[in-house]
Coordinates of C-alpha atoms and ligand atoms in Angstrom, one line a residue:
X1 CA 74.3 -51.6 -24.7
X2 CA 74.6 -52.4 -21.1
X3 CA 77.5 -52.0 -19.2
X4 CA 79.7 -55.0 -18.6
X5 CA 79.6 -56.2 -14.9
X6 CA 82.8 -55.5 -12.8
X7 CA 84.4 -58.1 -11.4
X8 CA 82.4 -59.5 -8.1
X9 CA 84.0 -58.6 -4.5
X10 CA 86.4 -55.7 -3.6
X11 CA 89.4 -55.2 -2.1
X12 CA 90.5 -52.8 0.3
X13 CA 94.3 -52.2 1.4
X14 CA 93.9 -50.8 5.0
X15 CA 96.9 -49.1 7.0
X16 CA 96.5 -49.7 10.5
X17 CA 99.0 -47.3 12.2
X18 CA 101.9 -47.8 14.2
X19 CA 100.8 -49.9 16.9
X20 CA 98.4 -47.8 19.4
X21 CA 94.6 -48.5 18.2
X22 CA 93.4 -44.9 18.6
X23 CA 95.9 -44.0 15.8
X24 CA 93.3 -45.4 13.4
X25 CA 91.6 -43.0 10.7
X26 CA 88.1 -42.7 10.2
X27 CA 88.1 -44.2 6.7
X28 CA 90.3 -47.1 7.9
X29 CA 87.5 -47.8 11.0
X30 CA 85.2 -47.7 8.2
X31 CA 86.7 -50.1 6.0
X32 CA 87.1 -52.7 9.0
X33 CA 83.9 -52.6 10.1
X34 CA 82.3 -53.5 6.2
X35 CA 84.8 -56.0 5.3
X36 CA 83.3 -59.9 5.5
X37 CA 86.8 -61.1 5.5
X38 CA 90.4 -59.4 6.9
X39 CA 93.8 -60.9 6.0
X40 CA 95.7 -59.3 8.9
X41 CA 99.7 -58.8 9.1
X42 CA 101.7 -59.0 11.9
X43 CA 102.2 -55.7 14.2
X44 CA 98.4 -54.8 14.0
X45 CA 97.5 -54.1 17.4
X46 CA 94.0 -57.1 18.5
X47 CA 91.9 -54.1 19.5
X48 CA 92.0 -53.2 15.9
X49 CA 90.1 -56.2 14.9
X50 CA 87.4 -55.2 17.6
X51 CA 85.7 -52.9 14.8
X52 CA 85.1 -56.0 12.4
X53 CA 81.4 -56.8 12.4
X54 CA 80.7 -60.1 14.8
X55 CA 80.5 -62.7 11.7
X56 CA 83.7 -61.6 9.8
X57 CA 86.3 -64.0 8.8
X58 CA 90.1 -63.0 10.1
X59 CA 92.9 -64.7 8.4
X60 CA 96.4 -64.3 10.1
X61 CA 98.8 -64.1 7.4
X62 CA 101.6 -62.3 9.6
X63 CA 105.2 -64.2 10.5
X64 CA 105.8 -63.3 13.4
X65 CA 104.6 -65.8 16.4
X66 CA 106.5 -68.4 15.5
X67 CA 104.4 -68.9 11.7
X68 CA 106.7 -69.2 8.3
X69 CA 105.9 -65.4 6.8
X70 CA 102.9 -66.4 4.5
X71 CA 104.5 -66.2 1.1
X72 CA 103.3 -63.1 -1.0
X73 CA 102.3 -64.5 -4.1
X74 CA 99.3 -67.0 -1.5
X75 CA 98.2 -63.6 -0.3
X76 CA 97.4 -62.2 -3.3
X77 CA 96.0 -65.2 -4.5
X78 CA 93.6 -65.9 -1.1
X79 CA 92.8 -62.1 -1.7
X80 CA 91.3 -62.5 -5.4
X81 CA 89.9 -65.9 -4.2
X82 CA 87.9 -64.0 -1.8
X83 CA 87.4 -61.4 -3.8
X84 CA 86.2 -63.6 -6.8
X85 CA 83.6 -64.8 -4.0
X86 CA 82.2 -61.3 -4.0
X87 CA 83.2 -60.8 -0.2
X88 CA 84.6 -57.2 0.8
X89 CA 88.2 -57.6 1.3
X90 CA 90.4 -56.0 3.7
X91 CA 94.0 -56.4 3.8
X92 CA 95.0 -54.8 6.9
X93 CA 98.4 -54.0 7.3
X94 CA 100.8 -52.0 10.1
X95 CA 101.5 -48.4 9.6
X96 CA 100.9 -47.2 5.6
X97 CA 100.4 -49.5 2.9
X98 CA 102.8 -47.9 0.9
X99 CA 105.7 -47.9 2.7
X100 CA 107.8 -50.9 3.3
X101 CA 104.1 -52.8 3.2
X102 CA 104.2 -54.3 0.2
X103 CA 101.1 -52.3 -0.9
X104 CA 102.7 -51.6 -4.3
X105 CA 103.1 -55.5 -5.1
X106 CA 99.5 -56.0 -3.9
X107 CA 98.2 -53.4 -6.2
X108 CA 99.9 -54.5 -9.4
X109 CA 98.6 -57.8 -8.6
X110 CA 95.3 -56.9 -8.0
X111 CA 95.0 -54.8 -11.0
X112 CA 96.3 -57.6 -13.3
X113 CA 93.3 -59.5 -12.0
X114 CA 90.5 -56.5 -12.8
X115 CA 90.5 -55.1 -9.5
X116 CA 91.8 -51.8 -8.4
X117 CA 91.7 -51.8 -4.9
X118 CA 90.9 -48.9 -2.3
X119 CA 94.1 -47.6 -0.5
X120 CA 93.2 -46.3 3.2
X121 CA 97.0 -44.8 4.8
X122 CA 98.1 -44.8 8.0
X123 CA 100.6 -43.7 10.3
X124 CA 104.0 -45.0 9.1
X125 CA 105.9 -46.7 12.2
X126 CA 109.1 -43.8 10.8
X127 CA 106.9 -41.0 12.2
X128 CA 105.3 -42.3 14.9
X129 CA 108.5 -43.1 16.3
X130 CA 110.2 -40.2 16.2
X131 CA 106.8 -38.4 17.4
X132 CA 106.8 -40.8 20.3
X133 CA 110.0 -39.2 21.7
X134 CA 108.6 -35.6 20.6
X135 CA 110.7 -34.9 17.3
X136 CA 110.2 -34.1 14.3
X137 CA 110.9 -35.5 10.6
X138 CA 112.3 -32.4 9.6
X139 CA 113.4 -29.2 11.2
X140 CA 113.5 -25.5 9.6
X141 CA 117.0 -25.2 10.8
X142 CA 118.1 -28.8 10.7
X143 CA 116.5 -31.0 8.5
X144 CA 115.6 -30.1 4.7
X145 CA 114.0 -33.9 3.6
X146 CA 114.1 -37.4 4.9
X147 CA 115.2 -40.6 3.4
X148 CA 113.1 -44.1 4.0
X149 CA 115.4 -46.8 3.8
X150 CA 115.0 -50.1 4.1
X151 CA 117.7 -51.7 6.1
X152 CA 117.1 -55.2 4.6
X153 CA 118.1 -55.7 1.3
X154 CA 118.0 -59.3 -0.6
X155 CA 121.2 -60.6 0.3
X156 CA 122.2 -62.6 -2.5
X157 CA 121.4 -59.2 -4.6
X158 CA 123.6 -56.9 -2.5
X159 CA 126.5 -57.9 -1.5
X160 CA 128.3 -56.6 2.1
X161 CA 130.5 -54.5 -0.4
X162 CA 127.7 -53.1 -1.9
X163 CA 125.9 -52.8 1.4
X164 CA 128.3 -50.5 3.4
X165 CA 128.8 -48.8 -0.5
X166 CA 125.1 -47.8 -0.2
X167 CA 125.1 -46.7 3.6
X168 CA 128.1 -44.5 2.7
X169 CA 126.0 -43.2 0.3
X170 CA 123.0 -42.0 2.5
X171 CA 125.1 -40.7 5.0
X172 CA 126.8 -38.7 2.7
X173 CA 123.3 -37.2 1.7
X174 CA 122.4 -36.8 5.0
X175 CA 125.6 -34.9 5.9
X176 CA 125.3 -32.8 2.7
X177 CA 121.8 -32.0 1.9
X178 CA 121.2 -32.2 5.8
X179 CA 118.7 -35.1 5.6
X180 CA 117.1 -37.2 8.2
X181 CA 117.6 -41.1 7.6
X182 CA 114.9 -43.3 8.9
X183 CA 115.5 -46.9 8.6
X184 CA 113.1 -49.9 8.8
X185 CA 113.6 -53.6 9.3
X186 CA 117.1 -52.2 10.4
X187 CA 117.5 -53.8 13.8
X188 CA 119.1 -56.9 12.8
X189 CA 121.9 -54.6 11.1
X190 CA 122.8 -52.0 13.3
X191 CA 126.5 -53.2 13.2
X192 CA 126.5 -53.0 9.0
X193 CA 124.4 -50.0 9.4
X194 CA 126.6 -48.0 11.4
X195 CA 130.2 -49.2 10.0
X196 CA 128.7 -47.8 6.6
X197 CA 127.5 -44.9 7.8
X198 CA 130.4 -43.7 9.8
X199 CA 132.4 -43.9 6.8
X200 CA 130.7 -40.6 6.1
X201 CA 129.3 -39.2 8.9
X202 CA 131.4 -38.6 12.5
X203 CA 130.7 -40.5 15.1
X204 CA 129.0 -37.8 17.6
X205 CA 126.1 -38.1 14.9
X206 CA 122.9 -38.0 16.9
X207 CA 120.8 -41.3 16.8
X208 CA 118.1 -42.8 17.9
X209 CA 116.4 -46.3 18.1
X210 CA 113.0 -46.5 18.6
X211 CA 111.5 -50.7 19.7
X212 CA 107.4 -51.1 18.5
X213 CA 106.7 -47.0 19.1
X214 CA 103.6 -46.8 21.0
X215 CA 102.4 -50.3 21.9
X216 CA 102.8 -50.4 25.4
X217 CA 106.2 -51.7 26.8
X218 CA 107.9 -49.1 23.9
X219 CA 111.7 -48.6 24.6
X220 CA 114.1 -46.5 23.0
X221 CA 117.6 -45.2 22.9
X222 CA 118.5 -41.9 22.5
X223 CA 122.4 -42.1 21.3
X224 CA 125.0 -41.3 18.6
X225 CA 126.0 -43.2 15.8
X226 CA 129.2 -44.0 16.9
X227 CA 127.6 -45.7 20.1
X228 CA 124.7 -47.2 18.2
X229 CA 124.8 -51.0 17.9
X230 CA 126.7 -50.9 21.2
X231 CA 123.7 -48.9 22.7
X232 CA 121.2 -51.5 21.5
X233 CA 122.8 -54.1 22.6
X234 CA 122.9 -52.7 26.4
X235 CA 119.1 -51.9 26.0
X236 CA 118.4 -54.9 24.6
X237 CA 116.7 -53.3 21.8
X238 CA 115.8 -55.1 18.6
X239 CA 113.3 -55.7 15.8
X240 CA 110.5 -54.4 15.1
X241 CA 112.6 -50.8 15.7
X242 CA 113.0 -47.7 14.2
X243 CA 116.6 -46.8 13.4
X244 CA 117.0 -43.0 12.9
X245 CA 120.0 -40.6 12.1
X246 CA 120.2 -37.1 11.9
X247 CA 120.1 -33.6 14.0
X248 CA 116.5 -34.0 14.6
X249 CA 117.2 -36.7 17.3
X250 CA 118.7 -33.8 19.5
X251 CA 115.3 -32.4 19.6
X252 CA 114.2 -35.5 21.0
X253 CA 113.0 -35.2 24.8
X254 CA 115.4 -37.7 26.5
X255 CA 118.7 -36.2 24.4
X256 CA 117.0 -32.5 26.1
X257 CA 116.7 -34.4 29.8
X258 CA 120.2 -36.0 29.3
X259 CA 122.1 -32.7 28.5
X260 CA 120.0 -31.0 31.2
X261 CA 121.7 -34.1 33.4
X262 CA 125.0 -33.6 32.6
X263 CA 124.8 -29.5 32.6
X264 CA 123.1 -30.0 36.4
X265 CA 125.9 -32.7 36.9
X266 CA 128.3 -29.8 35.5
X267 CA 127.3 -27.6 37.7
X268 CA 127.5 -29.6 40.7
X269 CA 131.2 -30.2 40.0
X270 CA 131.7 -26.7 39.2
X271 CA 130.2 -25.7 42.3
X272 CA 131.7 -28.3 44.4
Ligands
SAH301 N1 104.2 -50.4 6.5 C1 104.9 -50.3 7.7 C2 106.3 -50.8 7.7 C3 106.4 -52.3 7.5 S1 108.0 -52.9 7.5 C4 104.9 -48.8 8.1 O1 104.5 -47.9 7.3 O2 105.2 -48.5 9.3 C5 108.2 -53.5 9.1 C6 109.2 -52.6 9.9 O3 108.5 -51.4 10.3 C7 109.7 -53.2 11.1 O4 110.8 -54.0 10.9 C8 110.1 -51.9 11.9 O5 111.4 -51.4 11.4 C9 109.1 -51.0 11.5 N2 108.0 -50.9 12.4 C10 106.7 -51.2 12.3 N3 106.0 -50.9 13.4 C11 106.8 -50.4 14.3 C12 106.7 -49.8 15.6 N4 105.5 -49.8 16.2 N5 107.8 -49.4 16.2 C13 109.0 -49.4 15.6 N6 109.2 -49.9 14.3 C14 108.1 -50.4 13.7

């Protein structure tokens, strides 16, 4: 008996890196460059899109720019359309798939359909960002794990109670298992953030907060959680950042040239 025909098309979910274009991996260059159509999210650097064949089709389906955020359940639907149409599909996303990229939704949906799609990582913005000001995740001495968190929860399913209560609990692990918290789409709550998080951890805390880690024009703040929302707000800092807690910041080059600062500064006062 012959085998039954798969379904027509394919679908490939494509991490795209942090921001910079040369943080590409092979396999996601590959992907672009044999896909005949590319939904593309928002924080996907253009130059990205310059390894598409001339001819491919590139749907924006990204909110930032002013757009409504293109609702979920129309992308996975324009993506089996497509599919269905027996085009190769890429679904390029920023940083990894998996991580705050709804990759997980886009697979269950996919699969429901008869596709399993190809996943091709990338950089998650966490990393890169802390790489960007030359620290690590974690540390032999001073970081054993790290926590992802997302700093946006639904709202109507969390409540501010229930908001600071889970903070409180995350910097609790991060005090006690010596952890290293790494918070996306956080930006817009650096206040909540930090009011939960000081309820366990002090206030010398080191923190950092990292804006769109290596696009060009990248800023970043190199702080402590007591000072945190107070320190973005004199940077101007704000979304898409990188909120991170924990001793690795301290190993972060600008905390290194600021205590050099203030040691030389020391010094000078000393000696004059
Ligand atoms: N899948 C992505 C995350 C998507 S969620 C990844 O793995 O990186 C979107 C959030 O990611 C933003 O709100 C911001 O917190 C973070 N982010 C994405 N790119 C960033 C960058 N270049 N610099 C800092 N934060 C970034």
């Amino acid at each position: 008996m012959a085998a039954r025909p798969g379904p027509p098309g394919c679908v490939t979910l494509v991490g795209a890196g942090p921001g910079d274009p040369q943080l590409l991996t092979l396999q996601a260059v590959q992907a672009i460059a044999s896909a005949d159509v590319l939904l593309v999210d928002d924080l996907v650097h253009e130059a990205v899109l310059a390894h598409a064949r001339p001819g491919a089709r590139v749907l924006r389906v990204g909110k930032r720019g002013g757009q409504a955020s293109t609702p979920q359940a129309h992308i996975g639907a324009l993506m089996l359309r497509e599919a269905r149409a027996g085009q190769a599909v890429v679904r390029l996303k920023g940083g990894d798939p998996f991580i705050f990229g709804r990759g997980g939704e886009e697979v269950q949906q996919l699969r429901a359909a008869g596709y399993e799609p190809r996943v091709v990582h990338g950089i998650t913005a966490g990393l890169a960002a802390l790489g960007s000001l030359g620290a690590p995740l974690t540390h032999g001495e001073r970081a054993h794990g790290v926590i992802f968190a997302s700093g946006h929860l639904h709202a109507q399913a969390h409540q501010p109670q229930q908001q600071a209560a889970r903070w409180q609990r995350m910097g609790e692990a991060v005090r006690d298992l010596q952890l290293t918290l790494v918070i996306y789409m956080g930006a817009g709550h650096a206040a909540e953030i930090q009011a939960g998080l000081l309820r366990a951890l002090p206030a010398d805390t080191a923190a950092a907060v990292i804006e769109r880690a290596t696009w060009p024009g990248q800023r970043q703040c190199v702080t402590t959680l007591g000072r945190l929302a107070q320190a973005m707000q004199a940077g101007g800092l704000g979304s898409p950042a990188i909120v991170v807690v924990g001793d690795v910041v301290l190993g972060a080059r600008e905390a290194l040239r600021r205590e050099a600062e203030q040691t030389e500064q020391g010094q000078a006062v000393a000696a004059g």
